[in-house]
Short mmCIF file of C-alpha atoms in Angstrom, two decimals:
data_model
loop_
_atom_site.label_atom_id
_atom_site.label_comp_id
_atom_site.label_asym_id
_atom_site.label_seq_id
_atom_site.Cartn_x
_atom_site.Cartn_y
_atom_site.Cartn_z
CA MET A 3 -42.17 -1.72 3.10
CA VAL A 4 -43.77 0.26 5.96
CA PHE A 5 -47.52 0.32 6.69
CA GLU A 6 -49.05 3.12 8.76
CA LEU A 7 -51.57 1.75 11.25
CA PRO A 8 -54.91 3.44 12.05
CA ALA A 9 -54.80 5.64 15.14
CA PRO A 10 -55.72 3.72 18.31
CA GLU A 11 -59.08 4.40 19.97
CA LEU A 12 -58.47 6.11 23.32
CA GLN A 13 -62.06 6.44 24.53
CA GLY A 14 -65.23 4.40 24.74
CA SER A 15 -63.72 1.03 25.61
CA GLU A 16 -65.33 -1.62 27.78
CA SER A 17 -64.83 -1.15 31.52
CA LEU A 18 -61.60 -2.51 32.96
CA VAL A 19 -63.50 -4.42 35.66
CA GLY A 20 -65.70 -6.06 33.04
CA CYS A 21 -62.68 -7.09 30.95
CA ILE A 22 -60.91 -8.57 33.98
CA GLU A 23 -64.03 -10.55 34.86
CA SER A 24 -64.58 -11.79 31.29
CA ARG A 25 -60.96 -12.50 30.31
CA ARG A 26 -60.43 -16.11 29.25
CA SER A 27 -57.88 -17.95 27.12
CA VAL A 28 -59.49 -18.56 23.72
CA ARG A 29 -57.94 -21.17 21.45
CA GLN A 30 -60.56 -21.64 18.73
CA TYR A 31 -60.95 -19.13 15.90
CA THR A 32 -63.02 -18.65 12.78
CA LYS A 33 -61.43 -18.18 9.36
CA ALA A 34 -62.57 -14.54 9.26
CA PRO A 35 -59.79 -11.95 8.95
CA LEU A 36 -58.93 -9.63 11.80
CA PRO A 37 -59.76 -5.98 10.97
CA ILE A 38 -56.69 -3.79 10.65
CA GLY A 39 -58.13 -1.46 13.29
CA VAL A 40 -58.23 -4.32 15.80
CA LEU A 41 -54.59 -5.16 15.08
CA SER A 42 -53.69 -1.50 15.56
CA GLN A 43 -55.44 -1.37 18.94
CA LEU A 44 -53.80 -4.59 20.15
CA LEU A 45 -50.30 -3.42 19.25
CA TRP A 46 -50.88 -0.07 20.92
CA ALA A 47 -52.03 -1.88 24.09
CA ALA A 48 -48.88 -3.99 23.97
CA GLN A 49 -46.17 -1.43 23.26
CA GLY A 50 -47.82 1.77 22.09
CA VAL A 51 -46.43 5.16 23.08
CA THR A 52 -48.66 6.66 25.78
CA GLY A 53 -46.80 9.71 27.06
CA PRO A 54 -43.85 12.09 26.90
CA GLY A 55 -40.39 10.59 26.60
CA GLN A 56 -41.72 7.65 24.59
CA LYS A 57 -43.39 6.14 27.66
CA ARG A 58 -45.24 2.99 26.64
CA ALA A 59 -48.34 1.05 27.57
CA THR A 60 -46.32 -1.66 29.35
CA PRO A 61 -44.13 -0.80 32.37
CA SER A 62 -40.41 -1.41 31.99
CA ALA A 63 -37.69 -1.71 34.65
CA GLY A 64 -35.27 1.17 34.30
CA GLY A 65 -37.23 2.47 31.32
CA LEU A 66 -35.23 0.16 29.04
CA TYR A 67 -38.18 -1.09 26.96
CA PRO A 68 -36.25 -4.15 25.77
CA LEU A 69 -39.23 -5.94 24.23
CA HIS A 70 -39.70 -6.20 20.47
CA LEU A 71 -42.84 -7.33 18.66
CA GLN A 72 -43.02 -9.25 15.43
CA ILE A 73 -46.39 -10.21 14.03
CA VAL A 74 -46.97 -13.25 11.87
CA VAL A 75 -49.99 -12.14 9.84
CA GLN A 76 -52.12 -14.98 8.56
CA ARG A 77 -55.49 -13.21 8.08
CA VAL A 78 -55.73 -9.42 8.50
CA SER A 79 -57.77 -7.04 6.35
CA ALA A 80 -55.63 -4.67 4.27
CA LEU A 81 -52.40 -6.61 4.95
CA GLU A 82 -50.71 -9.34 2.96
CA PRO A 83 -49.79 -12.46 4.94
CA GLY A 84 -46.23 -12.23 6.15
CA ASN A 85 -43.88 -11.37 9.00
CA TYR A 86 -44.04 -7.79 10.28
CA GLU A 87 -42.14 -5.77 12.88
CA TYR A 88 -44.01 -3.25 15.03
CA LYS A 89 -42.48 0.24 15.21
CA ALA A 90 -43.85 1.78 18.40
CA GLY A 91 -42.53 5.29 17.81
CA SER A 92 -44.42 5.69 14.52
CA HIS A 93 -47.20 3.17 15.29
CA SER A 94 -46.48 1.37 12.05
CA LEU A 95 -45.55 -2.04 10.68
CA LYS A 96 -42.50 -2.94 8.62
CA GLN A 97 -42.68 -6.12 6.58
CA VAL A 98 -39.58 -8.20 7.28
CA GLY A 99 -40.53 -11.53 5.74
CA ASP A 100 -42.97 -13.43 3.57
CA ARG A 101 -45.84 -15.67 4.64
CA VAL A 102 -44.86 -18.31 7.22
CA PRO A 103 -46.31 -21.70 6.19
CA LYS A 104 -49.05 -23.01 8.49
CA GLU A 105 -47.21 -26.21 9.28
CA ALA A 106 -44.13 -24.21 10.25
CA MET A 107 -46.31 -22.20 12.64
CA HIS A 108 -47.74 -25.41 14.12
CA GLU A 109 -44.23 -26.74 14.70
CA LEU A 110 -43.31 -23.73 16.86
CA GLY A 111 -45.28 -25.18 19.76
CA ILE A 112 -44.19 -27.86 22.20
CA GLY A 113 -46.84 -30.53 21.83
CA ASP A 114 -49.97 -30.19 19.71
CA GLN A 115 -51.05 -26.53 19.71
CA PRO A 116 -53.12 -26.06 16.52
CA TRP A 117 -54.08 -22.49 17.48
CA LEU A 118 -50.61 -21.41 16.35
CA LYS A 119 -51.57 -22.16 12.74
CA GLU A 120 -55.27 -21.28 13.06
CA ALA A 121 -54.96 -17.80 14.62
CA ALA A 122 -55.39 -14.73 12.43
CA ILE A 123 -52.17 -13.35 13.89
CA VAL A 124 -49.41 -14.53 16.19
CA ILE A 125 -47.56 -11.81 18.06
CA GLY A 126 -44.00 -12.86 18.83
CA VAL A 127 -42.45 -11.10 21.82
CA SER A 128 -38.66 -11.12 22.01
CA ALA A 129 -35.88 -9.27 23.82
CA LYS A 130 -32.15 -8.75 23.98
CA LEU A 131 -31.80 -10.55 27.29
CA GLY A 132 -28.04 -10.09 27.40
CA ASP A 133 -28.36 -6.31 27.19
CA ALA A 134 -30.85 -6.25 30.08
CA VAL A 135 -28.62 -8.47 32.24
CA ARG A 136 -25.55 -6.31 31.58
CA HIS A 137 -27.48 -3.12 32.33
CA PHE A 138 -28.56 -4.29 35.77
CA GLU A 139 -25.23 -5.98 36.58
CA SER A 140 -23.82 -2.45 36.60
CA GLN A 141 -26.33 -1.53 39.33
CA PRO A 142 -25.59 -3.77 42.37
CA PRO A 143 -27.21 -5.52 44.12
CA GLN A 144 -29.62 -6.24 41.24
CA GLY A 145 -27.08 -8.37 39.40
CA GLU A 146 -28.61 -10.82 36.96
CA ARG A 147 -32.17 -9.83 37.77
CA GLY A 148 -32.27 -8.13 34.37
CA ALA A 149 -33.57 -11.33 32.79
CA SER A 150 -36.29 -11.62 35.46
CA TYR A 151 -37.36 -8.04 34.77
CA VAL A 152 -37.70 -8.84 31.05
CA TYR A 153 -40.00 -11.78 31.75
CA MET A 154 -42.04 -9.69 34.21
CA GLU A 155 -42.44 -7.07 31.49
CA THR A 156 -43.50 -9.77 29.04
CA GLY A 157 -46.21 -10.86 31.48
CA ALA A 158 -47.49 -7.31 31.81
CA LEU A 159 -47.58 -6.97 28.02
CA ALA A 160 -49.44 -10.26 27.65
CA GLN A 161 -52.09 -9.21 30.16
CA ASN A 162 -52.56 -5.88 28.37
CA VAL A 163 -53.14 -7.75 25.12
CA HIS A 164 -55.51 -10.24 26.76
CA LEU A 165 -57.61 -7.47 28.29
CA GLN A 166 -57.64 -5.43 25.08
CA SER A 167 -58.67 -8.55 23.16
CA THR A 168 -61.53 -9.06 25.61
CA ALA A 169 -62.66 -5.45 25.17
CA LEU A 170 -62.61 -5.89 21.38
CA GLY A 171 -64.45 -9.22 21.44
CA VAL A 172 -61.64 -11.25 19.87
CA GLY A 173 -59.97 -14.37 21.20
CA CYS A 174 -56.45 -14.51 22.60
CA VAL A 175 -54.22 -17.13 24.20
CA LEU A 176 -50.68 -16.86 25.52
CA VAL A 177 -48.32 -19.60 24.35
CA ALA A 178 -45.32 -20.14 26.62
CA GLY A 179 -44.53 -23.70 25.49
CA PHE A 180 -42.58 -23.14 22.29
CA ASP A 181 -39.35 -24.25 20.64
CA ASP A 182 -36.96 -21.31 20.96
CA ALA A 183 -34.80 -22.25 17.97
CA ARG A 184 -37.79 -22.71 15.66
CA VAL A 185 -39.34 -19.43 16.78
CA LYS A 186 -36.07 -17.58 16.15
CA GLU A 187 -35.90 -19.09 12.66
CA ALA A 188 -39.56 -18.41 11.77
CA LEU A 189 -39.43 -14.82 13.05
CA ARG A 190 -35.94 -14.26 11.62
CA LEU A 191 -34.65 -13.02 14.95
CA PRO A 192 -30.97 -12.05 15.18
CA SER A 193 -28.76 -14.27 17.32
CA ASN A 194 -28.71 -11.80 20.24
CA MET A 195 -32.53 -11.80 20.63
CA GLU A 196 -34.51 -14.43 22.52
CA PRO A 197 -38.25 -15.13 22.24
CA THR A 198 -40.17 -14.65 25.50
CA ALA A 199 -43.80 -15.28 24.51
CA LEU A 200 -46.23 -15.92 21.66
CA LEU A 201 -49.77 -14.53 21.58
CA CYS A 202 -52.34 -16.14 19.27
CA ILE A 203 -55.29 -13.92 18.35
CA GLY A 204 -58.30 -14.37 16.08
CA GLN A 205 -62.03 -13.98 15.68
CA ARG A 206 -63.68 -16.14 18.34
CA ARG A 207 -65.45 -19.28 17.16
CA ASP A 208 -67.60 -19.46 20.32
CA ILE A 209 -69.64 -16.29 19.74
#
């Protein structure tokens, strides 16, 4: 099943300088659902198409755009809880799995990270690392730097999402300490895709 997302807002946002100054990792969330419009804006900031030739919001070495987004929806207005894949070209979501149990979400983290089960959504970032490595191996002297480029791109995506979250007044935290095998199982990733980051987002409890 495919869900069309609301069009992203391209004007009237908070100033970039203000968002940079105010950006903080937020790990405590209310039980209120995230509006579907907020989810739409966050996904556009992460991987949305922003120009001709399918250029996207996040820079990508060689224009490969190897990153894929899957969203574990726990509380979003107008969406059933479940596992969704973001389709950048059509700015839509495709449901690829049912609700992920809260305890299974908690177990994705290394150590006690309750925000994984308490967030309204968790954005899972993944990539075909092998494809990126092979692409750049064919372009000496870059060699195996393909994997490094993927992680750099993941960092750029994460900062986009953090700043957009700040502009929207919602909380966000990047989770880098996770169990790869459990994330692959929960997100139903194919064997040739590796998780590179998790982003927990929800309505802030501190405001």
